[in-house]
């Protein structure tokens, strides 16, 4: 029997993964706030949890896994972008949502089963807030509704490992006078006429950030589900607050049972920052000619729970490796089986680094192998193993490669005949134009 082990942030240990219902394995991952292009750090959790999604589908079947990743389309950053640009909020969120989908598709990420937008679930958020007030876990103050952290002290802070008293002592933010406790957080806030707003029992307003994920997860996955994921920068306060409000609103449920967090990303050994000139969006790299598959490969070459350092050298090496691997799998047939050793690595808390190391070994074996029948099966299994991780796929976005300005045909279905025809045509053209640069 297959056993997947996952490091549960909440328990701080690696645990055997046992879904509540093997016929409906459920996962929620926090998605982007759609006001601008996704930067490299935004993309890392998308790739990490895409691999987990693929692995769960492999083990339990594609029809038995439900993956939800939300879009935050109501937020003060969006409001600010609309005010400074003179564009409508709806126009900005529609555009940036599509940008995100296009850029993540270029990285080979599968679309989740559900991609809810926060503005589509306002009634569910209002209902959850009403329930929290009725149970004594929230209160209204000056047009705001706030969650009362003191009402759930036994559970608050367990995910991040912080005590409420320590958090209060370390707080460096100005505390609103209407808060009963400095750690209380906003569930609903008033909206002026120039800001998005919805009718509610507390007046026209809009939801706080944390309530949206709780409401959408409950609506789409139920009171208890299997996995909640995201970057470790969301652990506190976002995920901590999600747990508090969800467990108080639905005490009969468990909310998420396994919590997974990926570590942060650096660029050339330094924190990514516009002031340092090392800030890149995914689109920046794609437009510079870095294939999405290369970005994905570099991400997966580091374990998700370790800090990842993006460097130009790593990208160059990934490009060379993937080029060789695509050439090796030109003859790959469908029906290959993922290598058990690669699967074992992925079953062990998504050890993508270990899996890629094994792919290197398999590629070397294929290159060295002279036994035709065994060689073909090795090629098929190698391709299947890579595709399980979202690599070497037949993907129009990821399969078009440009190296130093020269187009190379590296799609997985390419044949020797294709290459001969390509270079023959190029030679005839060169003889006519006397420009032999492409042939060279």
mmCIF file with all atom_site columns, C-alpha atoms in Angstrom, residues 100 131 141 204 208 212 234 255 275 279 284 291 327-328 375 385 394 397 401 429 431 433:
data_model
loop_
_atom_site.group_PDB
_atom_site.id
_atom_site.type_symbol
_atom_site.label_atom_id
_atom_site.label_alt_id
_atom_site.label_comp_id
_atom_site.label_asym_id
_atom_site.label_entity_id
_atom_site.label_seq_id
_atom_site.pdbx_PDB_ins_code
_atom_site.Cartn_x
_atom_site.Cartn_y
_atom_site.Cartn_z
_atom_site.occupancy
_atom_site.B_iso_or_equiv
_atom_site.pdbx_formal_charge
_atom_site.auth_seq_id
_atom_site.auth_comp_id
_atom_site.auth_asym_id
_atom_site.auth_atom_id
_atom_site.pdbx_PDB_model_num
ATOM 1  C CA . UNK A 1 100 ? -1.454  34.867 -13.400 1.00 0.00 ? 100 UNK A CA 1
ATOM 2  C CA . UNK A 1 131 ? -22.176 32.897 13.369  1.00 0.00 ? 131 UNK A CA 1
ATOM 3  C CA . UNK A 1 141 ? -16.980 48.094 17.029  1.00 0.00 ? 141 UNK A CA 1
ATOM 4  C CA . UNK A 1 204 ? -21.875 48.752 3.785   1.00 0.00 ? 204 UNK A CA 1
ATOM 5  C CA . UNK A 1 208 ? -11.032 41.373 5.966   1.00 0.00 ? 208 UNK A CA 1
ATOM 6  C CA . UNK A 1 212 ? -12.288 34.877 2.692   1.00 0.00 ? 212 UNK A CA 1
ATOM 7  C CA . UNK A 1 234 ? 1.402   33.136 5.416   1.00 0.00 ? 234 UNK A CA 1
ATOM 8  C CA . UNK A 1 255 ? -10.684 22.531 9.307   1.00 0.00 ? 255 UNK A CA 1
ATOM 9  C CA . UNK A 1 275 ? 15.933  48.273 -4.414  1.00 0.00 ? 275 UNK A CA 1
ATOM 10 C CA . UNK A 1 279 ? 13.318  41.588 -8.429  1.00 0.00 ? 279 UNK A CA 1
ATOM 11 C CA . UNK A 1 284 ? 10.147  39.113 -16.958 1.00 0.00 ? 284 UNK A CA 1
ATOM 12 C CA . UNK A 1 291 ? 11.539  28.713 -20.808 1.00 0.00 ? 291 UNK A CA 1
ATOM 13 C CA . UNK A 1 327 ? 16.538  14.677 -27.014 1.00 0.00 ? 327 UNK A CA 1
ATOM 14 C CA . UNK A 1 328 ? 16.694  11.400 -25.066 1.00 0.00 ? 328 UNK A CA 1
ATOM 15 C CA . UNK A 1 375 ? 16.500  0.875  -23.753 1.00 0.00 ? 375 UNK A CA 1
ATOM 16 C CA . UNK A 1 385 ? 8.831   9.788  -14.269 1.00 0.00 ? 385 UNK A CA 1
ATOM 17 C CA . UNK A 1 394 ? 3.854   17.888 -24.544 1.00 0.00 ? 394 UNK A CA 1
ATOM 18 C CA . UNK A 1 397 ? 4.236   26.864 -24.007 1.00 0.00 ? 397 UNK A CA 1
ATOM 19 C CA . UNK A 1 401 ? 12.893  26.527 -26.753 1.00 0.00 ? 401 UNK A CA 1
ATOM 20 C CA . UNK A 1 429 ? 17.759  29.096 -47.815 1.00 0.00 ? 429 UNK A CA 1
ATOM 21 C CA . UNK A 1 431 ? 22.623  29.019 -50.336 1.00 0.00 ? 431 UNK A CA 1
ATOM 22 C CA . UNK A 1 433 ? 20.824  34.315 -49.356 1.00 0.00 ? 433 UNK A CA 1
#
